[in-house]
Short mmCIF file of C-alpha atoms and ligand atoms in Angstrom, two decimals:
data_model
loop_
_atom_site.label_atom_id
_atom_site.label_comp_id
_atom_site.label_asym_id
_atom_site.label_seq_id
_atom_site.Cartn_x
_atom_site.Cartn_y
_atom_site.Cartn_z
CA UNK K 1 0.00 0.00 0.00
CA UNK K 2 1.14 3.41 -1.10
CA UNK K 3 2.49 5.57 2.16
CA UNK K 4 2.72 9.22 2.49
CA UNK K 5 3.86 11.18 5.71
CA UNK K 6 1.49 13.83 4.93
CA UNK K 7 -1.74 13.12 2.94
CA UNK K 8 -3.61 16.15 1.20
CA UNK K 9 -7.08 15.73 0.40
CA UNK K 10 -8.22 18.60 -2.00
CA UNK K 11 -6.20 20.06 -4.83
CA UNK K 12 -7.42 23.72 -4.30
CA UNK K 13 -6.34 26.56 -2.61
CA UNK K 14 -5.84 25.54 1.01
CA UNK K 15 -4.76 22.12 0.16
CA UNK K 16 -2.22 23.70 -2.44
CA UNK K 17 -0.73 26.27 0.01
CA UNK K 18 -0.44 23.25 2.86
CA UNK K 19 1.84 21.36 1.13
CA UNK K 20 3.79 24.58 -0.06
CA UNK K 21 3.77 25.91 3.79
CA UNK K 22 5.15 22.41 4.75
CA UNK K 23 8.03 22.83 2.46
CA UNK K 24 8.77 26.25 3.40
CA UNK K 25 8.76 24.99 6.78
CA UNK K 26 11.25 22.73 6.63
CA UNK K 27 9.60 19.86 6.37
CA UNK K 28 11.68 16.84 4.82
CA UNK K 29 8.80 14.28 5.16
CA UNK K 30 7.01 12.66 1.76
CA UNK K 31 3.59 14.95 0.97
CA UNK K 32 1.45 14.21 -1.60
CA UNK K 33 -1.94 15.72 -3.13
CA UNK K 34 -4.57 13.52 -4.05
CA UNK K 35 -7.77 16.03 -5.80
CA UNK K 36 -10.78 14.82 -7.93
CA UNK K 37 -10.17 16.87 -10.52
CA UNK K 38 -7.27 16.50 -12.82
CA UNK K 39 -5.49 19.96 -12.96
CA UNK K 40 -2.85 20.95 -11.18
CA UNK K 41 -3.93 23.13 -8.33
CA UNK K 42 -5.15 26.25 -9.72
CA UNK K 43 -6.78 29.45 -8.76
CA UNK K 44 -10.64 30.05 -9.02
CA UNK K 45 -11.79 33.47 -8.45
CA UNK K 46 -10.63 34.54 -11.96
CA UNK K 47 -13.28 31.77 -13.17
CA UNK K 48 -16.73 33.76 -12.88
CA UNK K 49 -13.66 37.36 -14.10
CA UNK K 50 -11.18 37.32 -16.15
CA UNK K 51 -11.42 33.20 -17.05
CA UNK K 52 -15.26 33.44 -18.22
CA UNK K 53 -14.04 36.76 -20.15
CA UNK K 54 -11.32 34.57 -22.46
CA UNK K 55 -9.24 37.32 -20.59
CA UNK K 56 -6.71 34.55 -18.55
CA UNK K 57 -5.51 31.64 -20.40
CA UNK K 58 -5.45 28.45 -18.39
CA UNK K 59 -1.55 27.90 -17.67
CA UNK K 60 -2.25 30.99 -15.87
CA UNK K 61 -4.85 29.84 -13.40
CA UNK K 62 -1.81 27.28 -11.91
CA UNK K 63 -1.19 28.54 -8.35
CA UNK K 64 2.55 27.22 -8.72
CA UNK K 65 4.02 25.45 -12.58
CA UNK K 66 4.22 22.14 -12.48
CA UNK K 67 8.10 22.11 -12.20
CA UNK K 68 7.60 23.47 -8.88
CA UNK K 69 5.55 20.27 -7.52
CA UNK K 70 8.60 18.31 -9.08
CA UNK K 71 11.16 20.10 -7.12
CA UNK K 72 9.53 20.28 -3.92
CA UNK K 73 8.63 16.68 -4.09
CA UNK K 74 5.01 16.71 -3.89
CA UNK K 75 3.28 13.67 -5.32
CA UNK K 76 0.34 14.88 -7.65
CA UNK K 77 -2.28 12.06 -7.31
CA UNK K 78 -4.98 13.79 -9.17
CA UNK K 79 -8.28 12.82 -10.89
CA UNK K 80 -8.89 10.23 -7.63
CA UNK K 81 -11.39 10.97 -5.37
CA UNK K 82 -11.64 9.92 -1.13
CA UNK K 83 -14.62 7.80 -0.45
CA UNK K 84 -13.46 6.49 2.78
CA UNK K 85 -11.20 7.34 5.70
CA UNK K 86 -10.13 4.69 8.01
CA UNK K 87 -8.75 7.10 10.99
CA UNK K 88 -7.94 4.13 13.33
CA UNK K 89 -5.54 2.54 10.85
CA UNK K 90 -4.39 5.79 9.11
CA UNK K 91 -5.93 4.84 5.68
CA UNK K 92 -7.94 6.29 3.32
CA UNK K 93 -9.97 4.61 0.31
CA UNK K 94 -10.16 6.58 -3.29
CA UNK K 95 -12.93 5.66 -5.79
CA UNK K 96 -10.86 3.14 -7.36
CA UNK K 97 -10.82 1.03 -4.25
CA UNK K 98 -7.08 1.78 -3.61
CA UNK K 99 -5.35 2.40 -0.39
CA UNK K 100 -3.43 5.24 0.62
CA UNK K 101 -1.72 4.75 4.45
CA UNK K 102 -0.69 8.14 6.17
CA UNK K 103 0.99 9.59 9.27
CA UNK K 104 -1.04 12.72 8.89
CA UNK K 105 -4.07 13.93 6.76
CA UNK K 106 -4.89 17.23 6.21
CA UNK K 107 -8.29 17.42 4.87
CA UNK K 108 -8.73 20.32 1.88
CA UNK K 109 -11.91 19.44 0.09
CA UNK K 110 -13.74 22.80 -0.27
CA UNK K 111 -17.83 22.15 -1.38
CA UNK K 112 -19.61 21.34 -3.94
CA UNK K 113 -21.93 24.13 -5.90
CA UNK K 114 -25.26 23.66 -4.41
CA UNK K 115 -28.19 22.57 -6.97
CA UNK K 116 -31.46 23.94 -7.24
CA UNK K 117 -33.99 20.81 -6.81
CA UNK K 118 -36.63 21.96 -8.90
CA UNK K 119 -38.28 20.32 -11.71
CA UNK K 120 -35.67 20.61 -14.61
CA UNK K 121 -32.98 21.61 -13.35
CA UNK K 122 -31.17 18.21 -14.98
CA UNK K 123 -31.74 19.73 -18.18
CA UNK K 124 -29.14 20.63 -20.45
CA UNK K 125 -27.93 24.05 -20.20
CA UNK K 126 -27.90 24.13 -16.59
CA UNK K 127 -24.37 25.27 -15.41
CA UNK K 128 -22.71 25.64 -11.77
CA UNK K 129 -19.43 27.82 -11.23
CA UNK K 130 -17.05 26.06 -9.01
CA UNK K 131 -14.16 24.56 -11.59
CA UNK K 132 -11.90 25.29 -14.47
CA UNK K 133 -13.90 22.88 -16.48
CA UNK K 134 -17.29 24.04 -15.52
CA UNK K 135 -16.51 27.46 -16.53
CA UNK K 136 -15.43 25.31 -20.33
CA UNK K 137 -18.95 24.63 -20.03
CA UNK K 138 -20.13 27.38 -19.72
CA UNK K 139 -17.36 29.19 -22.39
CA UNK K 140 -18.54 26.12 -25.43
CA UNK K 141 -22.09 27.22 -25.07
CA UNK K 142 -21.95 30.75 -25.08
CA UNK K 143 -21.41 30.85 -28.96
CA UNK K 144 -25.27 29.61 -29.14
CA UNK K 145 -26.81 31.63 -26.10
CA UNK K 146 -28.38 35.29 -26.31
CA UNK K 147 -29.82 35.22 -22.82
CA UNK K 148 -28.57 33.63 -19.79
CA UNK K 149 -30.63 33.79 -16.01
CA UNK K 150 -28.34 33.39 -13.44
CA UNK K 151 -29.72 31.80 -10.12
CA UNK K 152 -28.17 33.47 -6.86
CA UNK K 153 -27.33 37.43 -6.18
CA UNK K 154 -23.91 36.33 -3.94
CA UNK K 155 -20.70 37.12 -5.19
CA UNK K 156 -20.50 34.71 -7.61
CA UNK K 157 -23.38 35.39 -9.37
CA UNK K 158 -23.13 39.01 -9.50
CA UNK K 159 -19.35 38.28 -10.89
CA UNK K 160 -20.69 36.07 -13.43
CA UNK K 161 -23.73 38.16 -15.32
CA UNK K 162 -20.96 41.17 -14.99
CA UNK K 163 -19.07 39.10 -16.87
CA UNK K 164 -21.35 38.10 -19.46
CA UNK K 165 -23.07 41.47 -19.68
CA UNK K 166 -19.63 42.81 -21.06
CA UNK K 167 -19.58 39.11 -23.68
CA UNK K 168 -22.83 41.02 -25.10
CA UNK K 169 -25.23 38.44 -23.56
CA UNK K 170 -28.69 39.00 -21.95
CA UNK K 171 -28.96 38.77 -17.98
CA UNK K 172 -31.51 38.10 -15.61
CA UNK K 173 -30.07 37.73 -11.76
CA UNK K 174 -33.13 36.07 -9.57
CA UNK K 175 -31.92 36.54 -6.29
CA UNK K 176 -34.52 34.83 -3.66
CA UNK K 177 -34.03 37.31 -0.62
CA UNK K 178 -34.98 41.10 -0.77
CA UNK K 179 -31.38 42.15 -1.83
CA UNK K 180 -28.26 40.75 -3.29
CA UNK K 181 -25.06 40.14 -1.13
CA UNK K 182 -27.63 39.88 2.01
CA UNK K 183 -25.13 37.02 3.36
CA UNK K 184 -22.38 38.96 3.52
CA UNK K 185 -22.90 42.38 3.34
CA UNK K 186 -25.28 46.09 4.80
CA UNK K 187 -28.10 46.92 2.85
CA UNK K 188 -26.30 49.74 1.42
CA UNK K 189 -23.66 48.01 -0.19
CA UNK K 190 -26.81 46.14 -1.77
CA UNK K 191 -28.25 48.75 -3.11
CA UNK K 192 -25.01 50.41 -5.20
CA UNK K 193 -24.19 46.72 -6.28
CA UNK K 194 -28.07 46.79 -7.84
CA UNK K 195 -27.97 49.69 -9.55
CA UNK K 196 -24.27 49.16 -11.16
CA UNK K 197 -26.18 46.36 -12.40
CA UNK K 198 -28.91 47.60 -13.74
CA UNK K 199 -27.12 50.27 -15.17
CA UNK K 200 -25.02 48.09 -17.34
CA UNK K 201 -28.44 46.02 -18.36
CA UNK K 202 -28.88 43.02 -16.30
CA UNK K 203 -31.90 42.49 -14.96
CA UNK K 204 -32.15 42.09 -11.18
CA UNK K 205 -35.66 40.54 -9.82
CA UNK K 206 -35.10 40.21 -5.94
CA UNK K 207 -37.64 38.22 -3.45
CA UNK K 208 -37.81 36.14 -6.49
CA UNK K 209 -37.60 32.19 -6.99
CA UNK K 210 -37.57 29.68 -9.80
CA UNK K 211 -39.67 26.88 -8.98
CA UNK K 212 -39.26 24.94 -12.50
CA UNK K 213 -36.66 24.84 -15.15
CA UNK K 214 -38.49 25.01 -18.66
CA UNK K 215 -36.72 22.77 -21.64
CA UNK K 216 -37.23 21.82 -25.08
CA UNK K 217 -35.50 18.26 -26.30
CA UNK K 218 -33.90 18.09 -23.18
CA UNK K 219 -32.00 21.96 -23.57
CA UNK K 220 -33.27 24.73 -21.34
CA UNK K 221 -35.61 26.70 -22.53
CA UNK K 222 -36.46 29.45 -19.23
CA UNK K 223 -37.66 29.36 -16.17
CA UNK K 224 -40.92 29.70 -14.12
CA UNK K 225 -40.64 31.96 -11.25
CA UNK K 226 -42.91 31.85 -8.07
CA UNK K 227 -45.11 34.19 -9.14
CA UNK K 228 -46.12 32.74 -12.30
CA UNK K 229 -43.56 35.08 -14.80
CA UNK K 230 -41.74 32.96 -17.28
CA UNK K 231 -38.18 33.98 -18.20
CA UNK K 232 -36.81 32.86 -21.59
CA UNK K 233 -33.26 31.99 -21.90
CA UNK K 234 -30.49 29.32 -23.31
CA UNK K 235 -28.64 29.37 -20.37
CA UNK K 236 -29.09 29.15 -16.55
CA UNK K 237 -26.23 29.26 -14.16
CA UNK K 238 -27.08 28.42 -10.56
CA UNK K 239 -24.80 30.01 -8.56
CA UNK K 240 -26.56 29.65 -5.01
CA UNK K 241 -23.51 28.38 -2.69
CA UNK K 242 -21.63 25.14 -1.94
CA UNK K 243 -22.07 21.98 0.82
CA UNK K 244 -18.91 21.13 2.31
CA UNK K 245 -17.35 18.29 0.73
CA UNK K 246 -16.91 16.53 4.51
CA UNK K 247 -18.81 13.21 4.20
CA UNK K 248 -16.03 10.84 4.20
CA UNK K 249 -14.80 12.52 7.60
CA UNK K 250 -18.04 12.58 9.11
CA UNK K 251 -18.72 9.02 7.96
CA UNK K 252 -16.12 7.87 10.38
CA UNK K 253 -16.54 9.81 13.00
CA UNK K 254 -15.50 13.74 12.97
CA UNK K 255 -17.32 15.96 14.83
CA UNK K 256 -19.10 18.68 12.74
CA UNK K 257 -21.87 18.97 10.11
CA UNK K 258 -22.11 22.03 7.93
CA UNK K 259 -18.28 21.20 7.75
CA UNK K 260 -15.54 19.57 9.67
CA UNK K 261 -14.98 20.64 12.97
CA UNK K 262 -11.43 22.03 13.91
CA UNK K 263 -9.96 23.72 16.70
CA UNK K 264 -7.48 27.05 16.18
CA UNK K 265 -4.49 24.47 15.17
CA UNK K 266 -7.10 22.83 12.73
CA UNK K 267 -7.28 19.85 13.91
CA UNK K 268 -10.15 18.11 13.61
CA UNK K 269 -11.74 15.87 16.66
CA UNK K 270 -9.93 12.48 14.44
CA UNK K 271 -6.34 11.58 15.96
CA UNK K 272 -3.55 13.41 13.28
CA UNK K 273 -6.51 14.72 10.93
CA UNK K 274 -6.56 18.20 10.02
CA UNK K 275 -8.84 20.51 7.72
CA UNK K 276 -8.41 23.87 6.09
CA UNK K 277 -10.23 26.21 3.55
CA UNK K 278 -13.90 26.51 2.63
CA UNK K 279 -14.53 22.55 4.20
CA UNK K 280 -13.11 23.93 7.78
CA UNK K 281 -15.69 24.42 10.65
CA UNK K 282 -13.87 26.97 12.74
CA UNK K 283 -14.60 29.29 15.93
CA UNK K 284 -13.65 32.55 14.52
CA UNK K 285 -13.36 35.61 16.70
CA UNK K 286 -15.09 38.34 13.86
CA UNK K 287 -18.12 36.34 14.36
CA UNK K 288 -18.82 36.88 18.11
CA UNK K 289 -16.82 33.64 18.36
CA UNK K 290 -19.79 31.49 16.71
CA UNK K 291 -18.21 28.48 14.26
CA UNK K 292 -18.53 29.33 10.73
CA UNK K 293 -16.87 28.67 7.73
CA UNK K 294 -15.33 30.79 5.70
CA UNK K 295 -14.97 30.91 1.82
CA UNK K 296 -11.88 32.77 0.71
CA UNK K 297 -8.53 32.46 -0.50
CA UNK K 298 -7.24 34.10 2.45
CA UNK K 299 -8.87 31.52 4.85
CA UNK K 300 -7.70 29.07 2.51
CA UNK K 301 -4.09 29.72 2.78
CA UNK K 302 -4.18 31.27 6.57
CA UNK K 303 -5.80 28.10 7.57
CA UNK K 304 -3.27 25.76 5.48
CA UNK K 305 -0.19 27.99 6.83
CA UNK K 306 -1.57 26.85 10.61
CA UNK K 307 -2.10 23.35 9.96
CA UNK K 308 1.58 22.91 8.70
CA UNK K 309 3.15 25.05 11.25
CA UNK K 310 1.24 22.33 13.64
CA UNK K 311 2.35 19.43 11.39
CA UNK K 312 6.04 20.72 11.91
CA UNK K 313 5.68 21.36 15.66
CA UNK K 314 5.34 25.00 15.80
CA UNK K 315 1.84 25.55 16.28
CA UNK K 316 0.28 29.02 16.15
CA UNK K 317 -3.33 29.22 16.65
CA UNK K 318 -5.56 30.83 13.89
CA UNK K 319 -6.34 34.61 14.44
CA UNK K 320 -6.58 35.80 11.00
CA UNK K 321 -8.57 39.10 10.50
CA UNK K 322 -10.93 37.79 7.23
CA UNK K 323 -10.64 39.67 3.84
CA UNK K 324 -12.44 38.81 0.52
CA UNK K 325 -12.05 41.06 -2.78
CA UNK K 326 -14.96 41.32 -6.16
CA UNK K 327 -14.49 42.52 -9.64
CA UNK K 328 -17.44 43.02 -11.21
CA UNK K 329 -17.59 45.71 -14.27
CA UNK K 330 -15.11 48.36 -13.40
CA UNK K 331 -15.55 48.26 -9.64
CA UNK K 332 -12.88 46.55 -7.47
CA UNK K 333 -14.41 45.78 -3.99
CA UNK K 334 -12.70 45.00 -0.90
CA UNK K 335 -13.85 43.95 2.01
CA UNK K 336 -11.96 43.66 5.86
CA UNK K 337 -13.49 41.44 8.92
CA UNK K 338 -17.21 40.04 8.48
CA UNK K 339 -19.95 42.32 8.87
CA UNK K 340 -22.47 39.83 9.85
CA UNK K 341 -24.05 41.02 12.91
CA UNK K 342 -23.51 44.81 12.85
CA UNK K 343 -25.59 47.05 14.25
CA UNK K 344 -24.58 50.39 12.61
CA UNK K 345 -23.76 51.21 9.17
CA UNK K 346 -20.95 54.33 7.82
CA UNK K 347 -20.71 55.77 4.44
CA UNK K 348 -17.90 57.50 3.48
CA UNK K 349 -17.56 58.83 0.04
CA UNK K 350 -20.15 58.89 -1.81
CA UNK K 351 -21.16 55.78 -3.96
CA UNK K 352 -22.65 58.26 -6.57
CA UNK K 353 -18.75 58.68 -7.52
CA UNK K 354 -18.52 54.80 -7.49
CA UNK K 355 -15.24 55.40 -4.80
CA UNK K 356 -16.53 55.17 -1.13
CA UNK K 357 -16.44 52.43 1.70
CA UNK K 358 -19.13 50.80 3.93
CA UNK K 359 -18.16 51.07 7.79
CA UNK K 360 -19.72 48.35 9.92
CA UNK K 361 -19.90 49.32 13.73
CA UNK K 362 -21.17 46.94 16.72
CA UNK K 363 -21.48 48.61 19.65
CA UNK K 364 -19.66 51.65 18.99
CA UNK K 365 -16.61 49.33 17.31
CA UNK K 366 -15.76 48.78 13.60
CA UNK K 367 -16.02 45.06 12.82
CA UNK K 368 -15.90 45.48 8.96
CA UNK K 369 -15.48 47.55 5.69
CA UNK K 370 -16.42 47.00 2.27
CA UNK K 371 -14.03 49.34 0.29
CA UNK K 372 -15.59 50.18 -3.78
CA UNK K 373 -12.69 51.40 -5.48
CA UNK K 374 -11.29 52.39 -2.23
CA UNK K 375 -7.89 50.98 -1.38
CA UNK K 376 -6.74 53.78 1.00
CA UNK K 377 -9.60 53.09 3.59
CA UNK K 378 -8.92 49.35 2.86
CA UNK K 379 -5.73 49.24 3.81
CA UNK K 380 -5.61 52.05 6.78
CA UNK K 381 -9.37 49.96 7.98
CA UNK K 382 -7.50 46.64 8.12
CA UNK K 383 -6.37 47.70 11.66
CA UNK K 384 -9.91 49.53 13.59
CA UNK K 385 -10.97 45.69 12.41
CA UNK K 386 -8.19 43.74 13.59
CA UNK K 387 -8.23 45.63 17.35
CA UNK K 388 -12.10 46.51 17.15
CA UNK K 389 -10.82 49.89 17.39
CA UNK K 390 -14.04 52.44 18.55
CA UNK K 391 -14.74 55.60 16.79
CA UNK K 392 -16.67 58.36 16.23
CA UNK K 393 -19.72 57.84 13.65
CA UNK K 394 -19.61 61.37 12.84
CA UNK K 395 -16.27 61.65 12.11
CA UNK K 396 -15.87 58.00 10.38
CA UNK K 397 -18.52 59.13 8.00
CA UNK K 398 -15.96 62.05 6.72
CA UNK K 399 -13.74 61.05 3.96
CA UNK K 400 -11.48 63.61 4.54
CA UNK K 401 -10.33 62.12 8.03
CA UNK K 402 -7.98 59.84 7.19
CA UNK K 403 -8.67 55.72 8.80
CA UNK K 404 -5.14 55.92 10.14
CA UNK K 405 -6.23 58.60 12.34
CA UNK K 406 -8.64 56.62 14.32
CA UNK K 407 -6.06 54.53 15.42
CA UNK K 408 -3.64 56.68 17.09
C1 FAD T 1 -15.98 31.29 -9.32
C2 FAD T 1 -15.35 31.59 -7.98
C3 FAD T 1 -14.89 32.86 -7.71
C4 FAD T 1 -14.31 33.15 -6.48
N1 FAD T 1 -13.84 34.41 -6.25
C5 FAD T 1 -13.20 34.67 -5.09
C6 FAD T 1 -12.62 35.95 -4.85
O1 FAD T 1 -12.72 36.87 -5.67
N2 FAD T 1 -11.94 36.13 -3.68
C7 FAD T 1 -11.82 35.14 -2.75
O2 FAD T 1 -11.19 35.34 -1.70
N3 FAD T 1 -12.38 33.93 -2.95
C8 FAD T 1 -13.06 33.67 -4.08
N4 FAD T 1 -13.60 32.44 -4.29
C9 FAD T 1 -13.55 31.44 -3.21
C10 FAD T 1 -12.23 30.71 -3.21
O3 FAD T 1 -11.85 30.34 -4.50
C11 FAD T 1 -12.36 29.51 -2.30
O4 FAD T 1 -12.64 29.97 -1.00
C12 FAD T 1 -11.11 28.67 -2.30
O5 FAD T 1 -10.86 28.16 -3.58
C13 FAD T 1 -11.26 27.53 -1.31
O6 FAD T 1 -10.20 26.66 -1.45
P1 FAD T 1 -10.28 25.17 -0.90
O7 FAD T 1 -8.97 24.57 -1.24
O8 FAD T 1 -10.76 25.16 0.49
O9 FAD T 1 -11.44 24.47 -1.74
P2 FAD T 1 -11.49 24.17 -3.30
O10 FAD T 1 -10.81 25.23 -4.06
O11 FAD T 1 -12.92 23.89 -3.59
O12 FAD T 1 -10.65 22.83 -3.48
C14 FAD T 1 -11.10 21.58 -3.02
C15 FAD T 1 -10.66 20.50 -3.96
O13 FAD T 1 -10.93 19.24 -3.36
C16 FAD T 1 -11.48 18.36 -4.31
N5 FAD T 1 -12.26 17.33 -3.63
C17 FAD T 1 -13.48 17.45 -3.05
N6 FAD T 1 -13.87 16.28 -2.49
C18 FAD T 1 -12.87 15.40 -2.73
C19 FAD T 1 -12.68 14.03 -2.42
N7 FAD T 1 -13.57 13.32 -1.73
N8 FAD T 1 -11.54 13.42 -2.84
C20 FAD T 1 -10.60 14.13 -3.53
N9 FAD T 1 -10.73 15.43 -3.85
C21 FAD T 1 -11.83 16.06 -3.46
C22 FAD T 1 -12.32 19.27 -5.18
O14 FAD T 1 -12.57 18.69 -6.43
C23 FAD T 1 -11.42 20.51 -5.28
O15 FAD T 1 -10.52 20.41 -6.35
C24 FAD T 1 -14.20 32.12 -5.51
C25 FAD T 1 -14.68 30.84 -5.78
C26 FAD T 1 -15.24 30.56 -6.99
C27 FAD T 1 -15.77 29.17 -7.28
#
């Protein structure tokens, strides 16, 4: 049976960075990657930007060339996929029914796109966001479509009808709660990302659902919403969030359930089993210390740099401040800590000029910032976040006071 001292599970982002982290940190060992799919480990938030545009070519997704895998030494076992974990013997099962023994395993298998479960939505034509090849999908059919309705108002789907609003296609966003970005971001935010939209054509129909997918020989056709409207189009991309990929873990035993549980080394509750990235169950301190998980690239590689560092025997615990960044037309958004939870709301700027930031207060203290076109306040807010730094409302809410000043 094959052996490995360190076992990745996940090709992505966090199970990419853990095997580079290990590396950097010294560590001698034998690491390998095993990942369903059968690219190297590359980088998805260009897929719904620049990738869906034709703007990125595909040896440029790669987070590191392959020559770099070769000369650190880390096995690529790729197009396998984990369907069992045997913690007490330190074994895992792939699809294939081979074996895999390990001294540690470090669990990186990020989600799966949700699916809407309505009637139809097997049909041809139907398209999720979450790989390089589902994004080819999307790319090969696009020749033949003139109207796409995208399913979700998050990130991703606002990303993605930017995107093909610039392609010259058709959009429709149906979003299902009163506003898009509700998960993650204030009401105001909401409403500037709505009108950039609609100013640039797509359609945005909020408190809205699709409760059928319509098709002709077996190729979509529209959609039904809830209230009895039917939307033509060629194309329907559901972008409506992802399940953790954890079954295997929980299967044998690991504590969680909307993910894998870990604690601030992330280790999960399995002897020598780690997780890391969008799969990783975690207390985090920006939510009122509630477990969440957390889907980013910084999470991703914050969480992989404190498994190794555990692996190795250095542990730190995890006390990353979150931060998440959009493209969508012209508009580069950042955002600093989670604003979940806030009870106040700043403006500075003014969002007419399409440059201006979001403050998020909680009790008097700035837990968050979404920055539009604002990298000053970005980088001079990454600190009121990281301390919970009070301040002034009145004073917050005038651009000309510099960030930095609040935290003198
Ligand atoms: C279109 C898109 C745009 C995004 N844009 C941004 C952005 O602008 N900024 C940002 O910060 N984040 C963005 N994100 C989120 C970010 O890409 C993710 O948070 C990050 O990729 C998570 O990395 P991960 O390694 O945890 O999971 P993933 O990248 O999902 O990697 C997990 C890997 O594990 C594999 N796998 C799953 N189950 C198994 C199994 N049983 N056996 C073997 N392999 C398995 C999967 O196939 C996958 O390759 C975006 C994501 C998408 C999809």
């Amino acid at each position: 049976m094959q052996a490995l001292d360190v076992l990745i599970v996940g090709s992505g982002h966090a199970g990419a960075q853990t095997a580079i982290a290990l590396r950097n940190e010294g560590f001698a060992g034998t690491v390998g990657i095993l990942g369903k799919e059968l690219d190297l480990p590359y980088e998805r938030p260009p897929l719904s930007k620049e990738y869906l545009l034709g703007n990125k070519e595909r040896d440029r997704l790669l987070i590191r060339p392959a020559s770099y895998w070769q000369q650190q030494r880390v096995e690529m076992i790729l197009g396998r996929r984990v369907d069992c974990v045997r913690p007490d013997e330190r074994y895992l099962c792939d699809s294939d029914g081979r074996k895999i023994r390990y001294q540690r395993l470090v669990w990186a298998a990020g989600g799966v796109p949700r699916t809407l479960s309505c009637p139809g939505a097997e049909l041809s034509g139907v398209h999720v966001v979450r790989s390089r090849a589902d994004v080819d999908g999307i790319r090969d059919a696009l020749a033949s479509t003139s109207k796409v309705v995208v399913a979700g108002g998050g990130y991703i789907g606002l990303e993605v009808a930017a995107s093909l609003v610039k392609l010259g296609k058709q959009v429709v966003v149906i979003e299902a709660t009163e506003r898009v970005l509700a998960r993650v971001a204030g009401p105001k935010l909401s409403s500037f990302f709505e009108a950039a939209h609609r100013s640039c054509g797509v359609e945005i129909r909020t408190r809205s659902q699709i409760v059928a997918v319509a098709g002709e020989n077996g190729r979509v056709s529209g959609v039904h919403l809830h209230n009895g409207d039917i939307i033509a189009a060629q194309m329907l991309i559901v972008g409506i969030g992802i399940v953790p990929a954890v079954a295997p873990l929980l299967d044998c035993g690991a504590e969680g359930g909307n993910g894998v549980a870990v604690d601030e080394h992330c280790r999960t509750s399995l002897p020598d089993i780690y997780a890391v990235g969008d799969c990783a169950l975690h207390v985090n301190r920006h939510a009122r210390n509630t477990a969440l998980r957390i889907e980013s690239v910084q999470n991703a590689v914050d969480q992989a740099n404190v498994a190794a560092k555990a692996i190795v025997g250095k542990p730190v615990a995890y006390d990353a401040t979150p931060w998440f960044w959009s493209n969508q037309y012209e508009l580069r958004l950042q955002t600093i800590g989670l604003s979940a939870g806030h009870d106040a709301e700043v403006v500075r700027g003014d969002p007419a000029t399409s440059t201006f930031s979001v403050v998020y207060l909680r009790q008097g203290k700035v837990i968050a910032l979404d920055c539009v076109n604002a990298p000053r306040d970005y980088v001079q807010g990454r600190k009121l976040v990281a301390e919970g730094i009070a301040c002034d409302q009145a004073l917050l809410g005038d651009a000309s006071v510099s960030l930095k000043s609040f935290c003198a």
